Coordinates of C-alpha atoms in Angstrom, one line a residue:
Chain A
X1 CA -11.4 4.6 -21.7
X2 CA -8.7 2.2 -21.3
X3 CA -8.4 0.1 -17.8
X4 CA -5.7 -1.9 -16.6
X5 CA -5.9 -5.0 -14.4
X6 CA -3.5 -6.6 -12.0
X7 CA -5.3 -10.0 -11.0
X8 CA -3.5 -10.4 -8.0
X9 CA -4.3 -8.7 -5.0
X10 CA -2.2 -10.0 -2.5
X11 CA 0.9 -12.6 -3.3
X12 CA 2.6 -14.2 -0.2
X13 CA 5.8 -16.2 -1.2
X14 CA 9.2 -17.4 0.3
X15 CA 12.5 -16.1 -0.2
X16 CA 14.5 -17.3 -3.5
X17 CA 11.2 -18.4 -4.9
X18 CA 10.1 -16.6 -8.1
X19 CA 7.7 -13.7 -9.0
X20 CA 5.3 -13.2 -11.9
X21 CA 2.6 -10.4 -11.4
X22 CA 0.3 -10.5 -14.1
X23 CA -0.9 -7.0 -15.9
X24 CA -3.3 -6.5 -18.9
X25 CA -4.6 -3.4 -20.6
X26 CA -7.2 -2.6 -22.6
X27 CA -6.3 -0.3 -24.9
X28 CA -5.7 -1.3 -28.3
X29 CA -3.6 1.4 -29.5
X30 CA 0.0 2.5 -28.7
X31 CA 1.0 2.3 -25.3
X32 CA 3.7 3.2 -23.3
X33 CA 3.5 0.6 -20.3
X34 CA 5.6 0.8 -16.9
X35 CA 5.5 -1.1 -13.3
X36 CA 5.8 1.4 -9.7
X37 CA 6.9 0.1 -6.5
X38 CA 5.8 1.4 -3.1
X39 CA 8.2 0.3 -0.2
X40 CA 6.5 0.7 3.1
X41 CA 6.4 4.2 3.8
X42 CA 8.2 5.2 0.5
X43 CA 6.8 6.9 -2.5
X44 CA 5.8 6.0 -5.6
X45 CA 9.1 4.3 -7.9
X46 CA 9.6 3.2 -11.0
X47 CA 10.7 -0.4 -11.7
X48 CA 10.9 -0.4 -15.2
X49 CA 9.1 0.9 -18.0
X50 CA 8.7 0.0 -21.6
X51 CA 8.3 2.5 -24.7
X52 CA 9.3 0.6 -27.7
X53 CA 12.1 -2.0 -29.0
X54 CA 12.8 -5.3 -27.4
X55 CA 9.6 -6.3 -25.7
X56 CA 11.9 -8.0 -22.7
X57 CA 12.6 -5.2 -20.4
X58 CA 14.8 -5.4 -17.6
X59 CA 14.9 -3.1 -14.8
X60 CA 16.1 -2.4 -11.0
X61 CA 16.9 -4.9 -8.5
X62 CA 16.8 -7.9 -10.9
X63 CA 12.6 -7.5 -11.8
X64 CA 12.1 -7.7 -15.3
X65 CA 9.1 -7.8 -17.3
X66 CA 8.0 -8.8 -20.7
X67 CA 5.3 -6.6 -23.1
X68 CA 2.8 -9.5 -25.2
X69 CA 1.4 -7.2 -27.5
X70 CA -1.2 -10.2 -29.0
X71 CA -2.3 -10.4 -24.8
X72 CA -2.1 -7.0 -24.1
X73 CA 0.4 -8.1 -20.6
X74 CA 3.1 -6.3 -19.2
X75 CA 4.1 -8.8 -16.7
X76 CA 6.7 -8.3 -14.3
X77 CA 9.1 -11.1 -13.3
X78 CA 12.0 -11.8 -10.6
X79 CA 13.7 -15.2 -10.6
X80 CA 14.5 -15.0 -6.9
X81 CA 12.6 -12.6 -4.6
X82 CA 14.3 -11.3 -1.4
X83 CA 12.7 -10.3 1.8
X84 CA 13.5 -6.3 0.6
X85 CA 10.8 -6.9 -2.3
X86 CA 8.0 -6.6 0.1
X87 CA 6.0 -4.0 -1.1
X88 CA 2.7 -3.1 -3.2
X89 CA 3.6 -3.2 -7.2
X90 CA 1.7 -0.9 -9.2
X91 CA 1.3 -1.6 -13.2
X92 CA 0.9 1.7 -15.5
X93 CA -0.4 2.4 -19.0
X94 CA -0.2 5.8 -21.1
X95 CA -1.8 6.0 -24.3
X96 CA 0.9 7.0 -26.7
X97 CA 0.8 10.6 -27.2
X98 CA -0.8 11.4 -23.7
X99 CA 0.5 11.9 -20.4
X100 CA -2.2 10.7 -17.9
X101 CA -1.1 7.5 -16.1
X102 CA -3.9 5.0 -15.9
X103 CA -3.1 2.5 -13.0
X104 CA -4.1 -0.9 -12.3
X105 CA -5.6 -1.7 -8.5
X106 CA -1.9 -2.7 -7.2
X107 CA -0.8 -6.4 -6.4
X108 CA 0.5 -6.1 -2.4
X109 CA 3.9 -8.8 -2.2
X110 CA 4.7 -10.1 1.4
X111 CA 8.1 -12.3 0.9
X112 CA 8.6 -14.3 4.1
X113 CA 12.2 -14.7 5.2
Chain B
X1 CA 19.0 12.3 -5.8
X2 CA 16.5 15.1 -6.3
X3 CA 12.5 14.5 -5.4
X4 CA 9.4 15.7 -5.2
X5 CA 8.2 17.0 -2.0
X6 CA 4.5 17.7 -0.9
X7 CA 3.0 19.3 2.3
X8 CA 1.4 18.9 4.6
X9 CA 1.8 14.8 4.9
X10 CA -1.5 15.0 6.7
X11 CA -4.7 17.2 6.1
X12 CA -8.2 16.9 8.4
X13 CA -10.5 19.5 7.3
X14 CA -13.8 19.9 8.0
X15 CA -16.7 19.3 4.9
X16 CA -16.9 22.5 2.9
X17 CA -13.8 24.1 3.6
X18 CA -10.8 25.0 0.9
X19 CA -7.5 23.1 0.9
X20 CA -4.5 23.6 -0.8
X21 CA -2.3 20.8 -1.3
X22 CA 1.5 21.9 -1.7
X23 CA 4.1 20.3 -4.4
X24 CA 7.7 21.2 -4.9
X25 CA 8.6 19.3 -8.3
X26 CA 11.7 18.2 -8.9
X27 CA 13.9 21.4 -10.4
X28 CA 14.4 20.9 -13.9
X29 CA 10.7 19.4 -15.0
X30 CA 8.8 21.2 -16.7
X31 CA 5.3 18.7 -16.8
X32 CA 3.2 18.5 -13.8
X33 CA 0.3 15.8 -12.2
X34 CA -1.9 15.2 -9.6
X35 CA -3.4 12.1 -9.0
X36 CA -5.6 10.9 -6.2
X37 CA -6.1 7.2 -4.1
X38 CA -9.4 6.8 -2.7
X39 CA -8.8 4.4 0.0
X40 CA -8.7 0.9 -1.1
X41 CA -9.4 2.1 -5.1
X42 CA -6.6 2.8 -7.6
X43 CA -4.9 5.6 -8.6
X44 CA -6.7 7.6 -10.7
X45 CA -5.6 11.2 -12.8
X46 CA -6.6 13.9 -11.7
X47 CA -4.4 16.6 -14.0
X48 CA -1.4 17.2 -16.0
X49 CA 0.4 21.0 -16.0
X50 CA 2.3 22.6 -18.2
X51 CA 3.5 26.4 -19.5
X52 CA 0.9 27.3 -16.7
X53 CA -1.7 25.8 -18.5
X54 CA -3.5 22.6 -17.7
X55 CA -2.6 20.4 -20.5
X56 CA -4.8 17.4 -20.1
X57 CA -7.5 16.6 -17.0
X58 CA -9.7 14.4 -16.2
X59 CA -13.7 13.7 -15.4
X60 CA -13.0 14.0 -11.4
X61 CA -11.0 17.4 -12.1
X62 CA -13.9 19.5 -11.6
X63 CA -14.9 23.1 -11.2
X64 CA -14.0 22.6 -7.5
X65 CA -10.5 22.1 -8.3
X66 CA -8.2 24.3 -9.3
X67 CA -4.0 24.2 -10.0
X68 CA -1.9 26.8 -9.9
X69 CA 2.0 27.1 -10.4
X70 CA 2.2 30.4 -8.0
X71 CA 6.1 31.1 -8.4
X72 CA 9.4 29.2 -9.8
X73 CA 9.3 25.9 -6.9
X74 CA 5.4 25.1 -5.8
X75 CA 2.7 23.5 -7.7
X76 CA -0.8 23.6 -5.7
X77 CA -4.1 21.7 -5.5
X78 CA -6.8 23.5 -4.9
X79 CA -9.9 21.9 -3.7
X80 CA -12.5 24.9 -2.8
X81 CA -15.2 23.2 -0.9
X82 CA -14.2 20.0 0.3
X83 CA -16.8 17.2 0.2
X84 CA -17.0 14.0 2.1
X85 CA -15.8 11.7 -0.8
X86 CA -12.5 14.3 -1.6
X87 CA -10.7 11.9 1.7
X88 CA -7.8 10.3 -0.4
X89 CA -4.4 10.1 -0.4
X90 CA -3.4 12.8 -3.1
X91 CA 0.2 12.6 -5.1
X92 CA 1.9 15.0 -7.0
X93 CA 4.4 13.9 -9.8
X94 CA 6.7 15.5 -12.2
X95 CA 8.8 14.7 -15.5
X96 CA 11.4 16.0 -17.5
X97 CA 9.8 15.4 -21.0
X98 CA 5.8 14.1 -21.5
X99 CA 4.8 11.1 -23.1
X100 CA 7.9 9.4 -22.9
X101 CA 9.5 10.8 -19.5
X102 CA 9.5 9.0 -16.1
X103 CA 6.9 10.5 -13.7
X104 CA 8.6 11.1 -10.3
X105 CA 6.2 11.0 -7.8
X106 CA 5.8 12.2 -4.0
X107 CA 5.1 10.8 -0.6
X108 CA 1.5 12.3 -1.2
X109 CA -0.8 14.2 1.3
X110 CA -3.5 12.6 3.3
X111 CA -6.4 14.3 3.0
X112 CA -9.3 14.0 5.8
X113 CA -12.8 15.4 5.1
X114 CA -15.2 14.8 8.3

């Protein structure tokens, strides 16, 4: 069975500084990868996701990440993170072909104004 | 901007006893999930639904649960004898398309088992 790690648990940084959360799978078949965000109190959303073509994806509120196929990563990325961004990111896999979401453990972000 | 709704946002029950977790999907999908968040654990699959039949499920989907799409709006969770280790935040989600479609998910149900 395929697993997904985040390796950071909890990331504490300063506004305008930048954001990488790291994300590997371990499946070594097709993937379709995406990053969830879960404001305080909110649901699940989706960030971005990433199901083939340019392996830079950008999505909402200025995060982007990038898919390494030869590192099996999907990390996410924001040049300048604003207070707002506080919230617990969630990275994603589905195996090509199937629809059950396999989540990694969830990397909480405090930004401090 | 439509969403997925679930109720109640808070369940106690006591060990043994049936729940049933409620789901309203957003209109238009047609694919349907459950998944489950042990406290402090990830978020783990519990089932996909689809033409009223459960399309895909995992190893924790056991005989005690069941799904059911009872009319046109609500999907349900059915957990028929609740055990101690069933406590867990439970979401429902829905897409448009599977495999490559956005799963939209809801606020989730808290589920107490004492």
């Amino acid at each position: 069975a395929q697993s997904v790690s985040q390796h950071n648990h909890h990331v504490i940084l300063s506004e305008a500084a930048s954001l990488e959360l790291g994300c590997n799978y371990s499946y070594g078949g097709t993937v379709n990868l995406f990053w969830y965000v879960q404001y305080p109190g909110q649901h699940l959303q989706l960030l971005l996701k990433y199901f083939s073509g340019d392996p830079l994806v950008k999505g909402i509120k200025g995060f982007e990440a990038e898919f390494i196929k030869s590192k099996f990563s999907f990390n996410l990325r924001k040049p300048s993170v604003q207070w707002s961004d506080t919230a617990e990111y969630f990275c994603a896999v589905t195996e090509a072909g199937r629809r059950a979401l396999t989540f990694g453990s969830g990397t909480r972000l405090q930004v401090q104004p | 901007e439509p969403e997925v709704t679930q109720t109640p946002s808070h369940q106690v029950t006591q060990m043994g006893q049936e729940v049933i977790l409620r789901c309203v999907p957003i209109s238009n999908h047609l694919y349907f999930y459950w998944y489950r968040q042990i406290l402090g654990q990830k978020v783990e699959f519990l089932v996909s639904f689809y033409n009223n039949e459960i399309s895909e499920k995992s190893e924790i989907f056991d005989d005690q649960f069941s799904v059911e799409r009872p009319d046109g709006s609500n999907f349900t969770l059915k957990i028929r004898s609740t055990k101690l280790e069933d406590s867990a935040m439970y979401f429902c989600a829905s897409t448009e398309r599977p495999n490559v479609g956005t799963q939209y998910f809801g606020p989730g149900t808290r589920l107490l088992v004492l």
